[in-house]
Amino acid sequence: MGFVDEEKSRLNHREENFTGDGKWPFKILLAMRIKEINPDFVFWGTLWGLSEIFVWKMLGILHISMKAPIMAAVALFFLAASSEGKPLKALYTSLVAISIKVFAGVYFFCSVWAVLSLAIAWELLRIFSRRFPRYEIVLQALAAPVGMLMFILYRNPEPLAVISYAGVNGAIAFLLSIPAIYLGRRAGRRASLSPMTIGTVYVFAVVVVVIYGWVLRG
């Protein structure tokens, strides 16, 4: 009987660890991970998505031909503001930006890949740049030409197109991205927004782009 009682006690203890007050190690790690996720990336991703629509439109109205380097630098500004060295935050931010574009009716794959390629390049270079903190901003700025290279290899992999887009435009985007990343980091550190404010901004942005994309633009 003593053995049976001891076995029941052991099984009950195991059950408490799995279903008790967060004493299961996996639950503790999951709770810590969720707590670490700062919702600020939703705010910056929303602004990035809006810029993809309205800044691009404004550059077209002004007949500025170098739209791609400017948009890449703008994207890196928002990625620097949202990620602050945290892994995968750039991808989360890009998904929010993509959702804004989709709500505006811009849902073809090239448009999605233009955003996602920059976020992937940012994540890859973030890992590399951590080894050289003195040159971190310069190395992170390489995400602009690398992301543009990933984009053009999908859209038009011809050598002349790659050289023109990822080479010439990529070099300009790299130079513009250095101050953009510096300013983005400063903006990210200073911004302190409540989840309610962030959610309100996102919902307002969705309403604006839906009206613009499906009503005004027809």
Coordinates of N, CA and C in Angstrom, one line a residue, residues 4-218:
V4 N 1.9 2.1 -3.5 CA 0.8 2.7 -4.3 C 0.5 4.1 -3.9
D5 N 0.5 4.4 -2.6 CA 0.3 5.8 -2.2 C 1.5 6.7 -2.7
E6 N 2.7 6.2 -2.7 CA 3.8 7.0 -3.1 C 3.7 7.3 -4.6
E7 N 3.2 6.3 -5.4 CA 3.1 6.4 -6.9 C 2.0 7.4 -7.2
K8 N 0.9 7.4 -6.4 CA -0.2 8.3 -6.6 C 0.2 9.7 -6.3
S9 N 1.0 9.9 -5.3 CA 1.5 11.2 -4.9 C 2.4 11.8 -6.0
R10 N 3.3 10.9 -6.6 CA 4.2 11.3 -7.6 C 3.4 11.8 -8.9
L11 N 2.4 11.0 -9.2 CA 1.6 11.4 -10.4 C 0.8 12.7 -10.2
N12 N 0.3 12.8 -9.0 CA -0.4 14.1 -8.6 C 0.5 15.3 -8.7
H13 N 1.7 15.1 -8.3 CA 2.7 16.2 -8.3 C 3.0 16.5 -9.8
R14 N 3.1 15.5 -10.7 CA 3.4 15.8 -12.1 C 2.2 16.5 -12.7
E15 N 1.0 16.1 -12.3 CA -0.2 16.8 -12.9 C -0.2 18.3 -12.4
E16 N 0.1 18.5 -11.2 CA 0.2 19.9 -10.7 C 1.2 20.8 -11.5
N17 N 2.3 20.1 -11.8 CA 3.3 20.9 -12.6 C 2.8 21.2 -14.0
F18 N 2.0 20.4 -14.6 CA 1.5 20.6 -15.9 C 0.3 21.5 -15.9
T19 N -0.5 21.5 -14.9 CA -1.8 22.3 -14.9 C -1.9 23.3 -13.8
G20 N -0.8 23.4 -13.0 CA -0.9 24.3 -11.8 C -0.6 25.7 -12.2
D21 N -0.2 26.5 -11.2 CA 0.0 27.9 -11.3 C 1.3 28.3 -12.1
G22 N 1.3 27.9 -13.3 CA 2.5 28.3 -14.2 C 3.8 27.7 -13.8
K23 N 3.8 26.5 -13.1 CA 5.0 25.9 -12.7 C 5.6 25.0 -13.8
W24 N 4.9 24.7 -14.8 CA 5.5 24.0 -15.9 C 6.5 24.8 -16.6
P25 N 7.7 24.4 -16.8 CA 8.8 25.2 -17.4 C 8.3 25.8 -18.8
F26 N 7.6 25.0 -19.6 CA 7.2 25.6 -20.9 C 6.3 26.8 -20.7
K27 N 5.4 26.7 -19.8 CA 4.4 27.8 -19.5 C 5.2 29.0 -19.1
I28 N 6.2 28.8 -18.3 CA 7.0 29.9 -17.8 C 7.7 30.6 -18.9
L29 N 8.3 29.8 -19.8 CA 9.1 30.4 -20.9 C 8.1 31.1 -21.9
L30 N 6.9 30.5 -22.1 CA 6.0 31.1 -23.0 C 5.5 32.4 -22.5
A31 N 5.2 32.4 -21.2 CA 4.7 33.7 -20.6 C 5.8 34.8 -20.7
M32 N 7.1 34.4 -20.5 CA 8.2 35.3 -20.6 C 8.3 35.8 -22.0
R33 N 8.1 35.0 -23.0 CA 8.3 35.3 -24.4 C 7.2 36.3 -24.8
I34 N 5.9 36.1 -24.3 CA 4.8 36.9 -24.7 C 5.0 38.3 -24.0
K35 N 5.5 38.3 -22.8 CA 5.7 39.5 -22.0 C 6.8 40.4 -22.7
E36 N 7.8 39.7 -23.4 CA 8.9 40.5 -24.0 C 8.4 41.2 -25.3
I37 N 7.3 40.7 -25.9 CA 6.9 41.3 -27.2 C 6.3 42.7 -26.9
N38 N 7.0 43.7 -27.4 CA 6.5 45.0 -27.3 C 5.6 45.3 -28.5
P39 N 4.4 45.8 -28.3 CA 3.4 46.0 -29.4 C 3.8 47.2 -30.2
D40 N 4.8 47.9 -29.9 CA 5.2 49.1 -30.7 C 5.4 48.8 -32.1
F41 N 5.8 47.6 -32.4 CA 6.0 47.2 -33.9 C 4.7 47.4 -34.7
V42 N 3.6 47.2 -34.0 CA 2.3 47.4 -34.8 C 2.2 48.9 -35.2
F43 N 2.6 49.8 -34.3 CA 2.5 51.2 -34.7 C 3.5 51.6 -35.8
W44 N 4.7 51.1 -35.7 CA 5.7 51.4 -36.8 C 5.4 50.7 -38.1
G45 N 4.8 49.5 -38.0 CA 4.4 48.8 -39.2 C 3.3 49.4 -39.9
T46 N 2.4 50.0 -39.1 CA 1.2 50.8 -39.6 C 1.7 52.0 -40.4
L47 N 2.7 52.7 -39.8 CA 3.2 53.9 -40.5 C 4.0 53.5 -41.8
W48 N 4.7 52.4 -41.7 CA 5.4 51.9 -42.8 C 4.4 51.5 -44.0
G49 N 3.3 50.8 -43.6 CA 2.3 50.5 -44.7 C 1.7 51.8 -45.3
L50 N 1.4 52.8 -44.5 CA 0.9 54.0 -45.0 C 1.9 54.7 -45.9
S51 N 3.2 54.7 -45.5 CA 4.2 55.3 -46.4 C 4.3 54.6 -47.7
E52 N 4.2 53.3 -47.7 CA 4.3 52.5 -48.9 C 3.2 52.9 -49.9
I53 N 2.1 53.4 -49.4 CA 1.0 53.8 -50.3 C 1.1 55.3 -50.6
F54 N 1.2 56.1 -49.6 CA 1.0 57.6 -49.8 C 2.4 58.3 -50.2
V55 N 3.5 57.8 -49.6 CA 4.8 58.4 -50.0 C 5.1 58.0 -51.4
W56 N 4.8 56.7 -51.7 CA 5.1 56.3 -53.1 C 4.2 57.1 -54.1
K57 N 3.0 57.4 -53.7 CA 2.1 58.2 -54.6 C 2.6 59.6 -54.7
M58 N 3.1 60.2 -53.6 CA 3.6 61.5 -53.7 C 4.8 61.6 -54.5
L59 N 5.7 60.6 -54.4 CA 6.9 60.7 -55.3 C 6.6 60.6 -56.7
G60 N 5.5 59.8 -57.1 CA 5.1 59.7 -58.4 C 4.5 61.1 -58.9
I61 N 3.7 61.8 -58.1 CA 3.2 63.1 -58.4 C 4.3 64.1 -58.7
L62 N 5.3 64.0 -57.9 CA 6.5 64.9 -58.0 C 7.4 64.5 -59.1
H63 N 7.1 63.4 -59.8 CA 8.0 62.9 -60.9 C 9.4 62.6 -60.5
I64 N 9.5 62.0 -59.3 CA 10.9 61.6 -58.8 C 11.1 60.2 -59.2
S65 N 12.2 60.0 -60.0 CA 12.4 58.7 -60.6 C 13.0 57.7 -59.6
M66 N 13.8 58.2 -58.7 CA 14.5 57.3 -57.7 C 13.6 57.0 -56.6
K67 N 12.4 56.4 -56.9 CA 11.5 56.1 -55.8 C 11.9 54.9 -55.0
A68 N 12.5 53.9 -55.6 CA 12.9 52.7 -54.9 C 13.9 52.9 -53.8
P69 N 15.0 53.7 -54.0 CA 16.0 54.0 -52.9 C 15.4 54.8 -51.8
I70 N 14.5 55.7 -52.1 CA 13.9 56.5 -51.0 C 12.9 55.6 -50.2
M71 N 12.2 54.8 -50.9 CA 11.2 53.9 -50.1 C 12.0 52.9 -49.3
A72 N 13.2 52.4 -49.8 CA 14.0 51.5 -49.0 C 14.5 52.1 -47.7
A73 N 15.0 53.4 -47.9 CA 15.5 54.1 -46.7 C 14.3 54.4 -45.7
V74 N 13.2 54.7 -46.2 CA 12.0 54.9 -45.3 C 11.7 53.6 -44.6
A75 N 11.7 52.5 -45.3 CA 11.5 51.2 -44.7 C 12.4 50.9 -43.6
L76 N 13.7 51.2 -43.8 CA 14.7 50.9 -42.8 C 14.6 51.9 -41.6
F77 N 14.1 53.1 -41.8 CA 13.7 53.9 -40.7 C 12.7 53.3 -39.7
F78 N 11.7 52.7 -40.3 CA 10.7 52.1 -39.5 C 11.2 50.8 -38.9
L79 N 12.0 50.0 -39.6 CA 12.6 48.8 -39.0 C 13.5 49.1 -37.9
A80 N 14.3 50.2 -38.0 CA 15.2 50.6 -36.9 C 14.4 51.0 -35.7
A81 N 13.3 51.7 -35.9 CA 12.4 52.2 -34.8 C 11.7 51.1 -34.1
S82 N 11.4 50.0 -34.8 CA 10.5 49.0 -34.2 C 11.3 47.8 -33.6
S83 N 12.5 47.5 -34.2 CA 13.2 46.3 -33.8 C 14.1 46.4 -32.6
E84 N 14.9 47.5 -32.6 CA 15.9 47.7 -31.5 C 16.6 46.5 -31.1
G85 N 17.1 45.8 -32.1 CA 18.0 44.6 -31.9 C 17.2 43.3 -31.4
K86 N 15.9 43.4 -31.4 CA 15.1 42.2 -30.9 C 14.9 41.3 -32.1
P87 N 15.1 40.0 -32.0 CA 15.0 39.1 -33.1 C 13.5 39.0 -33.6
L88 N 13.3 38.9 -34.9 CA 12.1 38.7 -35.6 C 11.1 39.9 -35.5
K89 N 11.5 41.0 -34.8 CA 10.6 42.1 -34.7 C 10.5 42.8 -36.1
A90 N 11.5 42.7 -36.9 CA 11.4 43.3 -38.3 C 10.4 42.5 -39.1
L91 N 10.3 41.2 -39.0 CA 9.3 40.4 -39.7 C 7.9 40.7 -39.2
Y92 N 7.8 40.9 -37.9 CA 6.4 41.3 -37.4 C 6.0 42.6 -38.0
T93 N 7.0 43.6 -38.0 CA 6.7 44.9 -38.5 C 6.3 44.9 -40.0
S94 N 7.0 44.0 -40.7 CA 6.7 43.9 -42.2 C 5.3 43.3 -42.4
L95 N 4.9 42.4 -41.6 CA 3.6 41.8 -41.7 C 2.5 42.8 -41.5
V96 N 2.7 43.7 -40.5 CA 1.7 44.7 -40.3 C 1.6 45.7 -41.5
A97 N 2.8 46.0 -42.0 CA 2.9 46.9 -43.2 C 2.2 46.3 -44.4
I98 N 2.4 45.0 -44.5 CA 1.7 44.3 -45.6 C 0.2 44.3 -45.5
S99 N -0.2 44.1 -44.2 CA -1.7 44.1 -44.0 C -2.3 45.4 -44.4
I100 N -1.6 46.5 -44.1 CA -2.1 47.8 -44.5 C -2.2 47.9 -46.0
K101 N -1.2 47.4 -46.7 CA -1.3 47.5 -48.2 C -2.4 46.6 -48.7
V102 N -2.6 45.4 -48.1 CA -3.7 44.5 -48.6 C -5.0 45.2 -48.4
F103 N -5.2 45.9 -47.2 CA -6.5 46.6 -47.0 C -6.7 47.7 -48.0
A104 N -5.6 48.2 -48.6 CA -5.8 49.3 -49.6 C -6.0 48.7 -51.0
G105 N -6.0 47.4 -51.1 CA -6.2 46.7 -52.4 C -4.9 46.4 -53.1
V106 N -3.7 46.6 -52.5 CA -2.4 46.3 -53.1 C -2.0 45.0 -52.5
Y107 N -2.4 43.9 -53.2 CA -2.2 42.6 -52.6 C -1.4 41.6 -53.6
F108 N -0.9 42.2 -54.7 CA -0.2 41.3 -55.6 C 1.2 41.0 -55.0
F109 N 1.8 39.8 -55.4 CA 2.9 39.3 -54.7 C 4.2 40.2 -54.7
C110 N 4.4 40.9 -55.9 CA 5.5 41.8 -56.0 C 5.5 42.9 -54.9
S111 N 4.3 43.4 -54.6 CA 4.2 44.4 -53.6 C 4.5 43.9 -52.2
V112 N 4.0 42.6 -52.0 CA 4.3 42.0 -50.7 C 5.8 41.7 -50.5
W113 N 6.4 41.2 -51.6 CA 7.8 40.7 -51.6 C 8.7 42.0 -51.4
A114 N 8.3 43.1 -52.0 CA 9.1 44.3 -51.8 C 9.3 44.7 -50.4
V115 N 8.2 44.5 -49.5 CA 8.3 44.8 -48.1 C 9.0 43.7 -47.4
L116 N 8.6 42.4 -47.7 CA 9.2 41.3 -46.9 C 10.7 41.1 -47.2
S117 N 11.1 41.3 -48.4 CA 12.6 41.1 -48.7 C 13.4 42.1 -47.9
L118 N 13.0 43.3 -47.6 CA 13.8 44.2 -46.8 C 13.8 43.8 -45.3
A119 N 12.7 43.2 -44.9 CA 12.6 42.7 -43.5 C 13.5 41.5 -43.3
I120 N 13.5 40.6 -44.3 CA 14.4 39.4 -44.2 C 15.9 39.8 -44.2
A121 N 16.2 40.8 -45.2 CA 17.6 41.3 -45.2 C 18.0 41.9 -43.9
W122 N 17.1 42.7 -43.3 CA 17.4 43.3 -42.0 C 17.7 42.3 -40.9
E123 N 16.9 41.2 -40.9 CA 17.1 40.2 -39.9 C 18.4 39.5 -40.1
L124 N 18.7 39.2 -41.3 CA 20.0 38.5 -41.6 C 21.2 39.4 -41.2
L125 N 21.1 40.6 -41.6 CA 22.3 41.5 -41.3 C 22.3 41.9 -39.8
R126 N 21.2 41.8 -39.1 CA 21.2 42.1 -37.7 C 22.1 41.1 -37.0
I127 N 22.0 39.8 -37.4 CA 22.8 38.8 -36.8 C 24.3 39.1 -37.0
F128 N 24.6 39.4 -38.2 CA 26.0 39.7 -38.6 C 26.5 41.0 -38.0
S129 N 25.7 42.0 -37.9 CA 26.2 43.3 -37.4 C 26.4 43.3 -35.9
R130 N 25.8 42.4 -35.2 CA 26.1 42.3 -33.7 C 27.5 41.9 -33.4
R131 N 28.2 41.3 -34.3 CA 29.6 41.0 -34.1 C 30.5 42.2 -34.2
F132 N 30.0 43.3 -34.9 CA 30.8 44.5 -35.1 C 29.9 45.7 -34.6
P133 N 29.7 45.8 -33.3 CA 28.8 46.9 -32.9 C 29.3 48.3 -33.3
R134 N 30.6 48.5 -33.5 CA 31.1 49.8 -33.9 C 30.6 50.2 -35.2
Y135 N 30.3 49.3 -36.1 CA 29.9 49.6 -37.5 C 28.5 49.1 -37.7
E136 N 27.7 49.0 -36.6 CA 26.4 48.3 -36.7 C 25.4 49.0 -37.6
I137 N 25.4 50.4 -37.6 CA 24.4 51.1 -38.4 C 24.8 51.0 -39.9
V138 N 26.1 51.0 -40.2 CA 26.6 50.9 -41.6 C 26.2 49.5 -42.1
L139 N 26.5 48.5 -41.3 CA 26.2 47.1 -41.7 C 24.7 46.9 -41.9
Q140 N 23.9 47.5 -41.0 CA 22.4 47.4 -41.1 C 21.9 48.1 -42.4
A141 N 22.6 49.2 -42.8 CA 22.2 49.9 -44.0 C 22.3 49.0 -45.2
L142 N 23.2 48.0 -45.1 CA 23.3 47.1 -46.3 C 22.0 46.3 -46.5
A143 N 21.1 46.3 -45.6 CA 19.8 45.6 -45.8 C 19.1 46.2 -47.0
A144 N 19.3 47.5 -47.2 CA 18.6 48.2 -48.4 C 19.0 47.6 -49.7
P145 N 20.3 47.6 -50.1 CA 20.7 46.9 -51.3 C 20.5 45.4 -51.4
V146 N 20.7 44.8 -50.2 CA 20.4 43.3 -50.2 C 19.0 43.0 -50.4
G147 N 18.1 43.7 -49.7 CA 16.7 43.5 -49.9 C 16.2 43.9 -51.4
M148 N 16.8 44.9 -51.9 CA 16.5 45.3 -53.3 C 17.0 44.2 -54.3
L149 N 18.1 43.6 -54.0 CA 18.6 42.5 -54.8 C 17.7 41.3 -54.7
M150 N 17.2 40.9 -53.5 CA 16.3 39.8 -53.4 C 15.0 40.1 -54.2
F151 N 14.6 41.4 -54.2 CA 13.3 41.7 -54.9 C 13.5 41.6 -56.4
I152 N 14.6 42.2 -56.9 CA 14.8 42.2 -58.4 C 15.1 40.8 -58.9
L153 N 15.7 40.0 -58.1 CA 16.0 38.6 -58.6 C 14.7 37.8 -58.8
Y154 N 13.7 38.2 -58.1 CA 12.4 37.5 -58.3 C 11.6 38.2 -59.4
R155 N 11.7 39.5 -59.5 CA 10.8 40.2 -60.5 C 11.5 40.2 -61.9
N156 N 12.8 40.4 -62.0 CA 13.4 40.5 -63.3 C 14.9 40.1 -63.1
P157 N 15.3 38.9 -63.2 CA 16.6 38.4 -62.9 C 17.6 38.7 -64.1
E158 N 17.3 39.5 -65.1 CA 18.2 39.8 -66.1 C 19.4 40.6 -65.6
P159 N 20.6 40.3 -66.0 CA 21.8 41.0 -65.5 C 21.8 42.5 -65.5
L160 N 21.3 43.1 -66.6 CA 21.3 44.6 -66.6 C 20.3 45.1 -65.6
A161 N 19.1 44.5 -65.5 CA 18.1 44.9 -64.5 C 18.7 44.8 -63.1
V162 N 19.4 43.7 -62.8 CA 19.9 43.5 -61.5 C 21.0 44.6 -61.2
I163 N 21.9 44.8 -62.1 CA 22.9 45.8 -61.9 C 22.3 47.2 -61.7
S164 N 21.3 47.6 -62.6 CA 20.7 48.9 -62.5 C 19.9 49.1 -61.2
Y165 N 19.1 48.1 -60.8 CA 18.2 48.2 -59.7 C 19.0 48.0 -58.3
A166 N 19.7 46.8 -58.2 CA 20.3 46.5 -57.0 C 21.7 47.2 -56.8
G167 N 22.3 47.5 -58.0 CA 23.6 48.1 -57.9 C 23.5 49.6 -57.8
V168 N 23.0 50.3 -58.8 CA 23.0 51.8 -58.8 C 22.0 52.3 -57.7
N169 N 20.7 51.8 -57.8 CA 19.7 52.2 -56.8 C 20.0 51.7 -55.4
G170 N 20.6 50.5 -55.4 CA 21.0 50.0 -54.1 C 22.1 50.8 -53.4
A171 N 23.0 51.3 -54.2 CA 24.0 52.2 -53.6 C 23.5 53.5 -53.0
I172 N 22.5 54.1 -53.8 CA 21.8 55.3 -53.3 C 21.0 55.0 -52.0
A173 N 20.3 53.8 -52.0 CA 19.5 53.4 -50.9 C 20.4 53.2 -49.7
F174 N 21.6 52.6 -49.9 CA 22.5 52.4 -48.8 C 22.9 53.7 -48.1
L175 N 23.3 54.7 -48.9 CA 23.7 56.0 -48.4 C 22.5 56.7 -47.7
L176 N 21.3 56.6 -48.2 CA 20.2 57.2 -47.6 C 19.8 56.5 -46.3
S177 N 20.1 55.2 -46.2 CA 19.6 54.4 -45.1 C 20.4 54.7 -43.8
I178 N 21.7 55.1 -44.0 CA 22.5 55.3 -42.8 C 21.9 56.4 -41.8
P179 N 21.6 57.6 -42.3 CA 20.9 58.6 -41.5 C 19.5 58.1 -41.1
A180 N 18.8 57.4 -42.0 CA 17.4 56.9 -41.7 C 17.4 55.9 -40.5
I181 N 18.4 55.0 -40.4 CA 18.5 54.1 -39.3 C 18.8 54.8 -38.0
Y182 N 19.7 55.8 -38.1 CA 20.1 56.6 -36.9 C 18.9 57.3 -36.4
L183 N 18.1 58.0 -37.2 CA 16.9 58.7 -36.8 C 15.8 57.7 -36.3
G184 N 15.7 56.6 -37.0 CA 14.7 55.6 -36.6 C 15.0 55.0 -35.2
R185 N 16.3 54.8 -34.9 CA 16.6 54.3 -33.5 C 16.2 55.3 -32.5
R186 N 16.5 56.6 -32.7 CA 16.2 57.6 -31.8 C 14.7 57.7 -31.6
A187 N 13.9 57.6 -32.7 CA 12.5 57.7 -32.6 C 11.9 56.5 -31.9
G188 N 12.5 55.3 -32.1 CA 12.0 54.1 -31.4 C 12.2 54.2 -29.9
R189 N 13.4 54.8 -29.5 CA 13.6 54.9 -28.0 C 12.7 55.9 -27.4
R190 N 12.4 56.9 -28.1 CA 11.5 58.0 -27.5 C 10.1 57.7 -27.5
A191 N 9.6 56.8 -28.4 CA 8.2 56.5 -28.5 C 7.8 55.6 -27.3
S192 N 6.7 56.0 -26.6 CA 6.2 55.1 -25.6 C 4.7 55.2 -25.7
L193 N 4.1 54.2 -26.4 CA 2.7 54.2 -26.7 C 1.9 53.1 -26.0
S194 N 0.7 53.3 -25.5 CA -0.1 52.3 -24.9 C -0.7 51.4 -25.9
P195 N -1.0 50.1 -25.6 CA -1.6 49.2 -26.5 C -2.9 49.8 -27.1
M196 N -3.7 50.6 -26.3 CA -4.9 51.2 -26.8 C -4.6 52.2 -27.9
T197 N -3.6 53.0 -27.7 CA -3.2 54.0 -28.7 C -2.8 53.3 -30.0
I198 N -2.0 52.3 -29.8 CA -1.5 51.6 -31.0 C -2.6 50.9 -31.8
G199 N -3.5 50.3 -31.0 CA -4.7 49.7 -31.7 C -5.6 50.7 -32.4
T200 N -5.7 51.9 -31.8 CA -6.5 52.9 -32.4 C -5.9 53.4 -33.7
V201 N -4.6 53.6 -33.7 CA -3.8 54.1 -34.9 C -4.0 53.1 -36.0
Y202 N -3.9 51.8 -35.7 CA -4.0 50.7 -36.7 C -5.4 50.7 -37.3
V203 N -6.4 50.8 -36.5 CA -7.8 50.7 -37.0 C -8.1 52.0 -37.8
F204 N -7.6 53.1 -37.4 CA -7.8 54.4 -38.1 C -7.1 54.3 -39.5
A205 N -5.9 53.7 -39.5 CA -5.2 53.6 -40.7 C -5.9 52.6 -41.7
V206 N -6.4 51.5 -41.2 CA -7.2 50.6 -42.0 C -8.4 51.3 -42.6
V207 N -9.1 52.1 -41.9 CA -10.3 52.8 -42.4 C -9.8 53.7 -43.5
V208 N -8.7 54.4 -43.3 CA -8.2 55.4 -44.3 C -7.9 54.7 -45.6
V209 N -7.1 53.6 -45.5 CA -6.6 53.0 -46.7 C -7.8 52.3 -47.4
V210 N -8.7 51.8 -46.7 CA -9.9 51.1 -47.3 C -10.7 52.2 -48.1
I211 N -10.9 53.3 -47.5 CA -11.6 54.4 -48.2 C -10.8 54.9 -49.5
Y212 N -9.5 55.0 -49.3 CA -8.6 55.4 -50.4 C -8.6 54.4 -51.5
G213 N -8.3 53.1 -51.1 CA -8.1 52.1 -52.1 C -9.3 51.6 -52.8
W214 N -10.5 51.5 -52.1 CA -11.6 50.9 -52.7 C -12.7 51.9 -53.0
V215 N -12.7 53.1 -52.5 CA -13.8 54.1 -52.8 C -13.2 55.2 -53.7
L216 N -12.2 56.0 -53.2 CA -11.7 57.1 -53.9 C -11.0 56.7 -55.2
R217 N -10.2 55.6 -55.1 CA -9.4 55.2 -56.2 C -10.2 54.4 -57.2
G218 N -11.4 53.9 -56.7 CA -12.3 53.1 -57.5 C -11.7 51.7 -57.8

